[in-house]
Structure formats: structure tokens, C-alpha cells
């Protein structure tokens, strides 16, 4: 039983990180496309942008619901301290996601009534605010929260620091890059060309963000620094920054040579590496700097029961998610679907 | 109430009630509408009659809007347990959080995963697979309801747990007892029927509106309009009486497990046999008396115990700090019951008209059906207010108080977010309602299926340019 109590939270931590990664990857390009509305003004091309994600965005957002539910069921201690700590950015993010989610439908349903513009702005601003809040919350978790007796004991604006703002801006930049590279893959013509230009600039922004966060993070807490600099850890973690640079080279090559999928895959790779890097940094804490995974987890009976369901359902979910993407594969053009 | 002095708690409760009250409309709408769409598509595949495809295309546009609003308002709920009720989440999360995760994994993904195929995919996957996708979405909505009602019912009638003495956490001991807790089957049936009934009244009112419009223009209403009206009225005639039986059974179950809730719903202060039923009154929590009461002798015992001399509980049997606020649920319960009776009358009336072959030609009935459009949803909301406010002052009934469940969030944050939620919800969901009403104000097109052969293109076109392109002519409006 002791073994169970030790291993189950680790298994769940891996599942949770996987769910968050899938969310970030899938909803990241959704949100990015929303932000790119700021750069693309042409209504037809905006419709193409939305059409590339319209059939799949509901499913993408569901991964976020899963993240919340898993945290609630498996790590209730983390759920109960993190959510009050990030009360304001979470509420702001949820409200932003509401605007964005309904704007998918409303911007076309109100076409011709003069209110379409409002929903386009809602789609753009909602995506931008949600992206910023997600980054700021992530940064806030990494910098740690004040916990007394297992409950959040800080102030409502503790999360708002230069570090969390930097993380928020980096994630905005990163999501916009995911969106632009997704559109390079899924569209043609003028839109694809514009996206190649935007992607180049956004990649520079994201790269600066990654570097800044990487150098800042180890300075937040002493254990973070040791994780990255002490021997033999360094042998295991060194590949992360090296791979970031390798991907940067591949990205530039892919963009120059007109590859359609390459840049998107590189951007995904960057996100994967960043999340891994943060996981390595924070491990084994669920709520830095005080609460470990084991401090916040639910009883083994809860974790085990949920694990059975997850082991059965997750492969099924992945199968039909892939099927759904397969059905809607291929380039989307302006003549597609709606003229 | 004993915690009336804590404004942060009041705000946390009000905010949760507001967001969940708005949210519940959309899943209920989706549950009923998805089942209706599956029936329509099934009938189309079976009979080949184009009218069913016309109706499918008409209602799927509504579904895409309703479902989207359900997703975004539901996302809020999955985080609000933690933001507003962190102590509750921490203590009950090992049970309710797991049930919620099962809901996400077995239902949400199924719905969201196949929604894209359902909305855009007919031309890409073929009729049979498309029908399968519609069925998956419909089944997903039902599975989702099952888990969430199991979790809610567990909070009302907790079973299968132990309490960890060190942390005060609820530890799962028997998952079957947790999931199939005593009030779950009753609540599930009552809610399921409520969702079907609510949608039946929306569909019926839409049909009635278009028949009245056609009549005013001196025309005969189109076939899709008549078919949708007829289907909705069949649903009403069958489900409304069933719902009253289900409500009665649920009431008996509540009497057994939560007698003080029943006493508060009935405005009864003293336990008595041969109890009257209060038709009206204003329960006063301070004086422990129901003022201006209009009593129907013996009916209270008869309704609650099915016998004239059955014993009915009174609120004075229970300590003051365990009584729910009777004035709220006394009225919400009565409004729900009155609407339920009205809905049943409409159903019976429709049977009578059908027998005389005047179902499609009675303008009075059509006007009544139009006015009844919100009846199902109003009754559903009143029912939820009754059961949730009736659970107070507990979150986990008899075990964890609401005042001990709230998050340590500053009052200023709560007040800010409350304002933001109200403003955003009124703006977003108000616009959504406006869009839905406008959409339903347009009659279903006959023979939409004849114009372009590409189903996906068509639905997309309708989704993209409903006000600009008239799908039957292809011309701008």
C-alpha cells in the first residue's frame, strides 16, 4: 500500500502534465489564431482562419476541463490552494474564454447586423487575454505561493510580478506563433505568405522569452538553481537547452524552404521542451515552494479508481480525436465551404 | 441565517448560483436537442422523407450555438469549485472530483470530439457514420448528465465514504454506493425528463409561431413546421404526466432522506398527521410561522405520504441552524409544480385537438403553446433552486457546512469577479439568446437538400452567412 501511495501521484503527475501539454498544443494554436486577427483584417481570410479550427476547437478546450477535473479529483490539495491564489487571473481567463468561444458562432450569426465587429474584437481580445493569463498563472506557480496550514494565505495580487508578466507575454507570443505556423500548414496563398512573415517575427519574440525565463527561473529559488547546475543533474537536463537551439535552426530552414508542416512541428517542439523544462525545475513540488505532490494528493483509493477509468478512456479519446482531425485534414481555402 | 454577517460567503454563494443557473440551461437544452436531432436523422435514414432532413438542418444550427454556450459556461464551473469552495474541494474532492473527471473523460470528449463531424462532416464521412456521430453526441450529453447528477446527489445523500479524522477529508470506501446513492436515480430521471420537456416546449413554440405567422399571411403552414409541432406535442403529452409521477417519487425520496427540506418546501413548522397543504403563504424564519396561509385540508399528508393520516415533518423538529431558508424554496417549489401542471394540461389539450384533427388549425392553442416556450426551463430552474437551496446550510448534507466550505478569497476579489461575471454573462448570453430568437424566427426551409449536393458546404454556409445568404436561393438577402 505504501508503494501505491508513493507511485500513484507520480503516475498522475505524468498524466496531468501530458493533459496540460496536449491542451497547450491544441488550444494554443486556437488562441493564436484569435490573436492573429489583429494582423489579418481581410474578412474572407479571417473566415479561412476560423474555418481551419471550427470543427475541432470544442475538443481542444475539453482538455482544459480535464486538467481542472484531474486536479480536483487527484490533487485536491493543489486545486484548493492554487485556485484561490490565482483567483483573479483564473476568473479573467475564464471570462476571456467565454467571449472567444461564443465569438466563433456569434461573429457569423451577427453578420450584416453591425455587431459582427464587436464579436471579432471579442474573439481577438478574448484569445489574447486568455493566453496572457495562462502564462501568468504558469509563471505564478513557478515563482511559488504563500501557503499556511495547507491553505492559500497570500494576497489577491501576489501572482502579479515582473516574472509572471514576462511568462504571460511569452505565452502570448508562443501561441501566436503556433497559430501562424498552423495556418502555414493548413492554408494557401496570401494568408500563408503573411503567416510566414509573422511566424519569423513571433519566433524571435518567443526565443527571447524562452531565454529570459530560463535565466530568471533558477534565480527564484535555490533548489531550482541546483536542479540545473549540480552534477550529475546537468548531464540529464543539458539536452533541453541544446534541443531548443537545434529546433531554432530547423525552424529557420523550414520557413525559408517553404515547408508546410515543419515550422508548426518545431513550434510544438519548443512548447514541449519549455513545459518539460518547467516540470524538471519544479519537481517534486505541486505547489512550490512548500507542498509536494504527495502533500496534495487524494487518497490512493480515489487515485486508483480514477486511474482505471483513465486507462480505458484516454486511448479511446485519443483515437477519435485523431479520427476527427483526419476527417478535416488538408488545406482550407477561401473557396472552401462558404462561398 | 446564522452566517448572514459574512458578505464574502454570500457573494461566493450568489456568484456560484448565478453562474450555475445560467449554465444549466445550455446542457439541458443540449440533452433534449441532441436526442431530438438523433431521432430526426434516424427517421430520415429510415423513411427517406425529406422533411426530417429539413428539420435536422434547421435545429442543428440552433444546437451549434447552444452547445458552444454550454461549453464555455461549463468551463467556468469546473474551476469555480476551487475558486469559490476550496475547502469543500479539498475535503470532498477525493469523491466529487473523481466523478467530475469521469464525466469529462466519458462524456465531454465524446460530445466535443464528434460535434465537428456532426456539424461539418456529412459530406466527408457518409450518412451512416454521420448518424453514428450524431448518436455519439446525444449519448455523450446523457452520460454527462448521469455523472454530474451522481455527484450532486452524493452531496445531498452522501453514502460510501469514511471521514479521515486527521484531515476531515471524505475518503471513498465503496464507489458503487457513492455513485448509486439513494437520491441519484430519482434526481436523474427527474432531470432527464425536464430536459426533454424543456426542449419539447421550445420546439413546440417555434412550430406554433410559424403556424400563426402563416395563418396571418393567409397561407398554410409548411410541412416541416407541422411535423415539428406535432412531434413536440406528442413529447409533451407523454412526458409531462410522466414527469409529475417522477417528481412525486422524488418528493417521497426527499421526505425520507431530507425531511427538513420537505418541511421548508411546504412551509410547515409543526410536525402533524392529517396535515393540510399550503396553497399560499409567507414562511417567516424568525417568528417560526407561515403568515397569510391558505390551507387545503388533508392534502399535505395525501401528497407527501399518499395517505390521509400520514405524518408530515415540521421545521421546529430540527434545530434552527439546520433549517434551509423556507421563503425561497416554498415559492420556487410552488412555481415549479404549477408550471408542471400547466405543461401537462397543454399535453392533454393537444391530444384532444389531435383527436378532432384541429391540432394545426387552432390559433388559440398555438398562442398558448407560444407563451409556454420558457415554461420547461423556468420549471427546471425552480426545481434546481428548490433542491439546492433546500440543501442549505450544508454543502455535503449533514456533514459539511456551506460556511465551512468557502475559499479564503478576499471580499474585494469576490466583489470584482461577481460584477465581471454579471456584466459578461448578460452581454454574452443575452446576445446568444437574441441570436437564437432571431434564428427561430426564420421558418425552416423546405427542400434545402435539393440545392447544393454538398451537405457540409451547406451547413457551413448557413453557419457562416445566415443573414446574408439564403441557402434556398443562394442570393444575398
CSV table of C-alpha atoms in Angstrom, one decimal, chain B residues 36-338:
chain,number,residue,atom,x,y,z
B,36,UNK,CA,-34.2,15.2,-31.0
B,37,UNK,CA,-31.6,15.5,-33.7
B,38,UNK,CA,-30.7,11.9,-33.4
B,39,UNK,CA,-34.4,10.9,-33.8
B,40,UNK,CA,-34.8,13.2,-36.8
B,41,UNK,CA,-31.7,11.9,-38.6
B,42,UNK,CA,-32.7,8.3,-37.8
B,43,UNK,CA,-36.2,8.9,-39.2
B,44,UNK,CA,-34.7,10.5,-42.3
B,45,UNK,CA,-32.4,7.5,-42.9
B,46,UNK,CA,-35.3,5.1,-42.3
B,47,UNK,CA,-38.1,6.7,-44.2
B,48,UNK,CA,-36.2,8.8,-46.7
B,49,UNK,CA,-38.7,11.6,-46.1
B,50,UNK,CA,-37.0,15.0,-46.8
B,51,UNK,CA,-39.0,16.8,-44.1
B,52,UNK,CA,-36.9,15.1,-41.5
B,53,UNK,CA,-33.7,16.3,-43.1
B,54,UNK,CA,-35.1,19.8,-43.3
B,55,UNK,CA,-35.8,19.8,-39.6
B,56,UNK,CA,-32.4,18.3,-38.8
B,57,UNK,CA,-30.7,21.1,-40.7
B,58,UNK,CA,-32.9,23.7,-39.0
B,59,UNK,CA,-32.3,22.5,-35.5
B,60,UNK,CA,-28.6,21.7,-35.9
B,61,UNK,CA,-27.8,25.4,-36.3
B,62,UNK,CA,-29.6,26.1,-33.0
B,63,UNK,CA,-27.6,23.2,-31.5
B,64,UNK,CA,-24.3,24.5,-32.5
B,65,UNK,CA,-25.0,27.8,-30.7
B,66,UNK,CA,-26.5,26.2,-27.6
B,67,UNK,CA,-23.6,23.7,-27.4
B,68,UNK,CA,-21.0,26.4,-27.7
B,69,UNK,CA,-22.6,28.4,-24.9
B,70,UNK,CA,-22.8,25.2,-22.8
B,71,UNK,CA,-19.0,24.5,-23.3
B,72,UNK,CA,-17.9,28.0,-22.2
B,73,UNK,CA,-20.2,28.3,-19.3
B,74,UNK,CA,-19.3,24.8,-18.2
B,75,UNK,CA,-15.6,25.5,-18.3
B,76,UNK,CA,-16.3,28.2,-15.6
B,77,UNK,CA,-17.9,25.6,-13.4
B,78,UNK,CA,-15.0,23.1,-13.5
B,79,UNK,CA,-12.8,25.8,-12.0
B,80,UNK,CA,-15.3,27.5,-9.7
B,81,UNK,CA,-15.4,24.7,-7.2
B,82,UNK,CA,-11.8,25.6,-6.5
B,83,UNK,CA,-12.0,29.4,-6.7
B,84,UNK,CA,-15.1,29.7,-4.5
B,85,UNK,CA,-15.3,26.5,-2.5
B,86,UNK,CA,-11.7,25.5,-2.0
B,87,UNK,CA,-12.3,23.9,1.5
B,88,UNK,CA,-15.1,21.8,0.1
B,89,UNK,CA,-13.0,20.8,-2.9
B,90,UNK,CA,-10.1,19.8,-0.7
B,91,UNK,CA,-12.4,17.7,1.6
B,92,UNK,CA,-14.8,16.3,-0.9
B,93,UNK,CA,-12.5,16.3,-4.0
B,94,UNK,CA,-11.5,12.7,-3.5
B,95,UNK,CA,-15.1,11.8,-4.3
B,96,UNK,CA,-16.7,14.6,-6.3
B,97,UNK,CA,-13.6,15.5,-8.2
B,98,UNK,CA,-13.2,11.9,-9.4
B,99,UNK,CA,-16.9,11.8,-10.5
B,100,UNK,CA,-16.3,15.0,-12.4
B,101,UNK,CA,-13.2,13.6,-14.1
B,102,UNK,CA,-15.2,10.6,-15.2
B,103,UNK,CA,-17.8,12.9,-16.7
B,104,UNK,CA,-15.1,14.7,-18.6
B,105,UNK,CA,-13.5,11.5,-19.9
B,106,UNK,CA,-16.6,9.6,-20.8
B,107,UNK,CA,-18.9,12.4,-21.9
B,108,UNK,CA,-17.3,15.8,-22.7
B,109,UNK,CA,-14.7,14.4,-25.1
B,110,UNK,CA,-17.3,12.2,-26.8
B,111,UNK,CA,-19.5,15.2,-27.4
B,112,UNK,CA,-16.8,17.6,-28.4
B,113,UNK,CA,-15.0,15.0,-30.5
B,114,UNK,CA,-18.0,14.1,-32.6
B,115,UNK,CA,-19.6,17.6,-32.7
B,116,UNK,CA,-17.2,18.7,-35.5
B,117,UNK,CA,-18.2,15.6,-37.6
B,118,UNK,CA,-21.9,16.2,-36.8
B,119,UNK,CA,-21.8,19.9,-37.8
B,120,UNK,CA,-19.5,19.8,-40.8
B,121,UNK,CA,-18.8,16.2,-41.7
B,122,UNK,CA,-21.7,14.6,-43.6
B,123,UNK,CA,-20.2,15.0,-46.9
B,124,UNK,CA,-16.8,13.7,-45.7
B,125,UNK,CA,-17.9,10.6,-43.8
B,126,UNK,CA,-21.2,9.5,-45.3
B,127,UNK,CA,-24.7,9.2,-44.0
B,128,UNK,CA,-24.3,6.2,-41.7
B,129,UNK,CA,-21.1,7.4,-40.0
B,130,UNK,CA,-22.7,10.8,-39.7
B,131,UNK,CA,-25.7,9.4,-37.9
B,132,UNK,CA,-23.3,7.5,-35.6
B,133,UNK,CA,-21.6,10.8,-34.8
B,134,UNK,CA,-25.0,12.4,-34.0
B,135,UNK,CA,-25.8,9.4,-31.7
B,136,UNK,CA,-22.4,9.7,-30.0
B,137,UNK,CA,-23.0,13.4,-29.3
B,138,UNK,CA,-26.5,12.6,-27.9
B,139,UNK,CA,-25.3,9.7,-25.8
B,140,UNK,CA,-22.4,12.0,-24.6
B,141,UNK,CA,-24.9,14.5,-23.3
B,142,UNK,CA,-26.8,11.8,-21.4
B,143,UNK,CA,-23.6,10.3,-19.9
B,144,UNK,CA,-22.6,13.7,-18.8
B,145,UNK,CA,-25.9,14.3,-17.1
B,146,UNK,CA,-25.6,10.9,-15.3
B,147,UNK,CA,-22.2,11.7,-13.7
B,148,UNK,CA,-23.0,15.2,-12.7
B,149,UNK,CA,-26.3,14.2,-11.1
B,150,UNK,CA,-24.5,11.4,-9.3
B,151,UNK,CA,-22.0,13.9,-7.9
B,152,UNK,CA,-24.8,16.3,-7.0
B,153,UNK,CA,-26.9,13.6,-5.4
B,154,UNK,CA,-23.9,12.4,-3.4
B,155,UNK,CA,-23.8,15.9,-1.9
B,156,UNK,CA,-27.5,15.6,-1.0
B,157,UNK,CA,-27.4,12.0,0.3
B,158,UNK,CA,-23.8,11.0,0.9
B,159,UNK,CA,-23.0,7.3,1.1
B,160,UNK,CA,-20.0,5.0,0.7
B,161,UNK,CA,-17.5,7.3,2.4
B,162,UNK,CA,-15.4,7.4,5.6
B,163,UNK,CA,-14.1,10.6,7.2
B,164,UNK,CA,-10.4,10.8,7.8
B,165,UNK,CA,-10.1,12.0,11.4
B,166,UNK,CA,-6.8,13.8,10.9
B,167,UNK,CA,-7.8,16.0,7.9
B,168,UNK,CA,-11.6,15.9,7.9
B,169,UNK,CA,-11.4,14.6,4.3
B,170,UNK,CA,-14.1,12.4,2.8
B,171,UNK,CA,-12.4,9.1,1.8
B,172,UNK,CA,-14.1,6.8,-0.7
B,173,UNK,CA,-14.9,3.4,0.7
B,174,UNK,CA,-17.4,2.0,-1.8
B,175,UNK,CA,-17.6,3.5,-5.2
B,176,UNK,CA,-20.8,1.8,-6.2
B,177,UNK,CA,-22.5,3.2,-3.0
B,178,UNK,CA,-21.1,6.6,-3.8
B,179,UNK,CA,-22.3,6.6,-7.4
B,180,UNK,CA,-25.7,4.9,-6.8
B,181,UNK,CA,-26.5,6.9,-3.7
B,182,UNK,CA,-30.2,6.9,-2.6
B,183,UNK,CA,-31.4,10.1,-4.3
B,184,UNK,CA,-29.4,9.6,-7.6
B,185,UNK,CA,-31.9,7.5,-9.6
B,186,UNK,CA,-34.8,9.9,-8.7
B,187,UNK,CA,-32.9,13.0,-9.5
B,188,UNK,CA,-31.5,11.6,-12.7
B,189,UNK,CA,-35.0,10.6,-14.1
B,190,UNK,CA,-36.5,13.9,-13.0
B,191,UNK,CA,-33.7,16.0,-14.6
B,192,UNK,CA,-33.7,13.9,-17.8
B,193,UNK,CA,-37.4,14.3,-18.3
B,194,UNK,CA,-37.1,18.0,-17.5
B,195,UNK,CA,-34.5,18.4,-20.3
B,196,UNK,CA,-36.7,16.6,-22.8
B,197,UNK,CA,-39.8,18.6,-21.7
B,198,UNK,CA,-38.0,22.0,-21.9
B,199,UNK,CA,-36.9,21.3,-25.4
B,200,UNK,CA,-40.3,20.0,-26.4
B,201,UNK,CA,-41.8,23.3,-25.4
B,202,UNK,CA,-39.2,25.3,-27.3
B,203,UNK,CA,-39.7,23.2,-30.4
B,204,UNK,CA,-43.5,23.4,-30.0
B,205,UNK,CA,-43.4,27.2,-29.5
B,206,UNK,CA,-41.3,27.6,-32.6
B,207,UNK,CA,-43.8,25.5,-34.6
B,208,UNK,CA,-46.7,27.4,-33.2
B,209,UNK,CA,-45.1,30.8,-34.0
B,210,UNK,CA,-44.6,29.8,-37.7
B,211,UNK,CA,-48.1,28.4,-37.9
B,212,UNK,CA,-49.5,31.7,-36.5
B,213,UNK,CA,-47.4,33.6,-39.0
B,214,UNK,CA,-48.5,31.5,-41.9
B,215,UNK,CA,-52.1,31.9,-40.8
B,216,UNK,CA,-51.7,35.7,-40.6
B,217,UNK,CA,-50.3,35.8,-44.1
B,218,UNK,CA,-53.3,33.6,-45.3
B,219,UNK,CA,-51.1,30.7,-46.1
B,220,UNK,CA,-51.0,27.1,-45.0
B,221,UNK,CA,-48.0,26.3,-42.8
B,222,UNK,CA,-45.3,24.2,-44.3
B,223,UNK,CA,-44.8,20.5,-43.7
B,224,UNK,CA,-41.6,20.9,-41.6
B,225,UNK,CA,-43.4,23.3,-39.3
B,226,UNK,CA,-46.4,21.0,-38.8
B,227,UNK,CA,-44.2,17.9,-38.3
B,228,UNK,CA,-42.1,19.7,-35.6
B,229,UNK,CA,-45.2,21.0,-33.8
B,230,UNK,CA,-46.8,17.5,-33.9
B,231,UNK,CA,-43.6,15.8,-32.6
B,232,UNK,CA,-43.2,18.4,-29.8
B,233,UNK,CA,-46.9,17.9,-28.8
B,234,UNK,CA,-46.5,14.1,-28.7
B,235,UNK,CA,-43.5,14.6,-26.5
B,236,UNK,CA,-45.4,16.9,-24.2
B,237,UNK,CA,-48.4,14.7,-23.9
B,238,UNK,CA,-46.3,11.7,-23.0
B,239,UNK,CA,-43.5,13.2,-20.9
B,240,UNK,CA,-45.4,15.8,-18.8
B,241,UNK,CA,-47.6,13.3,-17.0
B,242,UNK,CA,-44.5,11.0,-16.5
B,243,UNK,CA,-42.6,14.0,-15.1
B,244,UNK,CA,-45.3,14.6,-12.5
B,245,UNK,CA,-45.1,10.9,-11.4
B,246,UNK,CA,-41.3,11.2,-11.3
B,247,UNK,CA,-41.5,14.4,-9.3
B,248,UNK,CA,-43.8,12.7,-6.8
B,249,UNK,CA,-41.4,9.8,-6.4
B,250,UNK,CA,-38.5,12.2,-5.9
B,251,UNK,CA,-40.5,14.0,-3.3
B,252,UNK,CA,-41.1,10.8,-1.3
B,253,UNK,CA,-37.4,10.1,-1.5
B,254,UNK,CA,-36.6,13.6,-0.2
B,255,UNK,CA,-39.1,13.1,2.6
B,256,UNK,CA,-37.2,10.0,3.6
B,257,UNK,CA,-33.6,11.4,3.4
B,258,UNK,CA,-34.0,15.2,3.9
B,259,UNK,CA,-37.2,15.7,5.9
B,260,UNK,CA,-36.3,19.3,6.9
B,261,UNK,CA,-36.1,20.2,3.2
B,262,UNK,CA,-39.7,19.0,2.7
B,263,UNK,CA,-40.8,20.9,5.8
B,264,UNK,CA,-39.3,24.1,4.4
B,265,UNK,CA,-40.7,23.5,0.9
B,266,UNK,CA,-44.1,23.1,2.5
B,267,UNK,CA,-43.8,25.9,5.0
B,268,UNK,CA,-44.8,23.5,7.7
B,269,UNK,CA,-43.5,24.4,11.2
B,270,UNK,CA,-45.1,21.7,13.4
B,271,UNK,CA,-45.0,18.0,12.6
B,272,UNK,CA,-48.5,16.7,12.2
B,273,UNK,CA,-50.6,13.9,10.8
B,274,UNK,CA,-53.7,14.8,8.7
B,275,UNK,CA,-51.6,17.7,7.5
B,276,UNK,CA,-53.0,20.3,5.2
B,277,UNK,CA,-51.3,21.5,2.0
B,278,UNK,CA,-50.5,25.2,1.9
B,279,UNK,CA,-51.5,26.7,-1.4
B,280,UNK,CA,-50.1,30.1,-0.5
B,281,UNK,CA,-48.3,31.7,2.5
B,282,UNK,CA,-45.2,33.6,3.5
B,283,UNK,CA,-43.0,31.5,5.8
B,284,UNK,CA,-41.2,33.6,8.4
B,285,UNK,CA,-38.0,32.2,9.7
B,286,UNK,CA,-37.9,34.5,12.7
B,287,UNK,CA,-41.3,34.0,14.1
B,288,UNK,CA,-41.4,30.4,13.1
B,289,UNK,CA,-44.8,30.8,11.5
B,290,UNK,CA,-46.2,30.9,7.9
B,291,UNK,CA,-48.2,34.0,7.5
B,292,UNK,CA,-51.3,34.5,5.2
B,293,UNK,CA,-51.5,30.7,4.8
B,294,UNK,CA,-54.2,29.3,2.6
B,295,UNK,CA,-54.7,25.7,3.5
B,296,UNK,CA,-56.2,22.7,1.7
B,297,UNK,CA,-57.2,20.3,4.4
B,298,UNK,CA,-55.5,16.8,4.4
B,299,UNK,CA,-53.8,17.4,1.1
B,300,UNK,CA,-50.4,17.7,2.6
B,301,UNK,CA,-50.5,14.2,4.1
B,302,UNK,CA,-52.1,12.8,1.0
B,303,UNK,CA,-49.4,14.3,-1.4
B,304,UNK,CA,-46.4,13.6,0.7
B,305,UNK,CA,-47.3,10.2,2.2
B,306,UNK,CA,-50.1,9.0,-0.1
B,307,UNK,CA,-52.4,8.6,2.9
B,308,UNK,CA,-54.8,11.0,4.7
B,309,UNK,CA,-53.3,10.4,8.1
B,310,UNK,CA,-49.6,10.3,7.2
B,311,UNK,CA,-47.2,12.2,9.4
B,312,UNK,CA,-45.6,15.3,7.8
B,313,UNK,CA,-42.5,16.9,9.3
B,314,UNK,CA,-42.3,20.4,10.6
B,315,UNK,CA,-39.3,22.7,10.7
B,316,UNK,CA,-39.5,23.0,14.5
B,317,UNK,CA,-38.4,19.3,14.7
B,318,UNK,CA,-35.0,20.5,13.6
B,319,UNK,CA,-32.5,22.9,15.3
B,320,UNK,CA,-32.6,26.5,13.9
B,321,UNK,CA,-29.2,26.3,12.4
B,322,UNK,CA,-30.1,23.2,10.3
B,323,UNK,CA,-33.1,24.7,8.6
B,324,UNK,CA,-33.0,25.8,4.9
B,325,UNK,CA,-34.4,29.3,4.0
B,326,UNK,CA,-38.1,28.3,3.6
B,327,UNK,CA,-39.3,31.5,2.0
B,328,UNK,CA,-37.2,30.8,-1.1
B,329,UNK,CA,-38.0,27.2,-1.7
B,330,UNK,CA,-41.6,27.5,-0.6
B,331,UNK,CA,-42.2,29.7,-3.7
B,332,UNK,CA,-39.7,28.0,-6.1
B,333,UNK,CA,-41.3,24.7,-5.4
B,334,UNK,CA,-44.8,26.0,-6.0
B,335,UNK,CA,-43.9,27.7,-9.2
B,336,UNK,CA,-42.3,24.5,-10.5
B,337,UNK,CA,-45.4,22.4,-9.6
B,338,UNK,CA,-47.7,25.0,-11.2
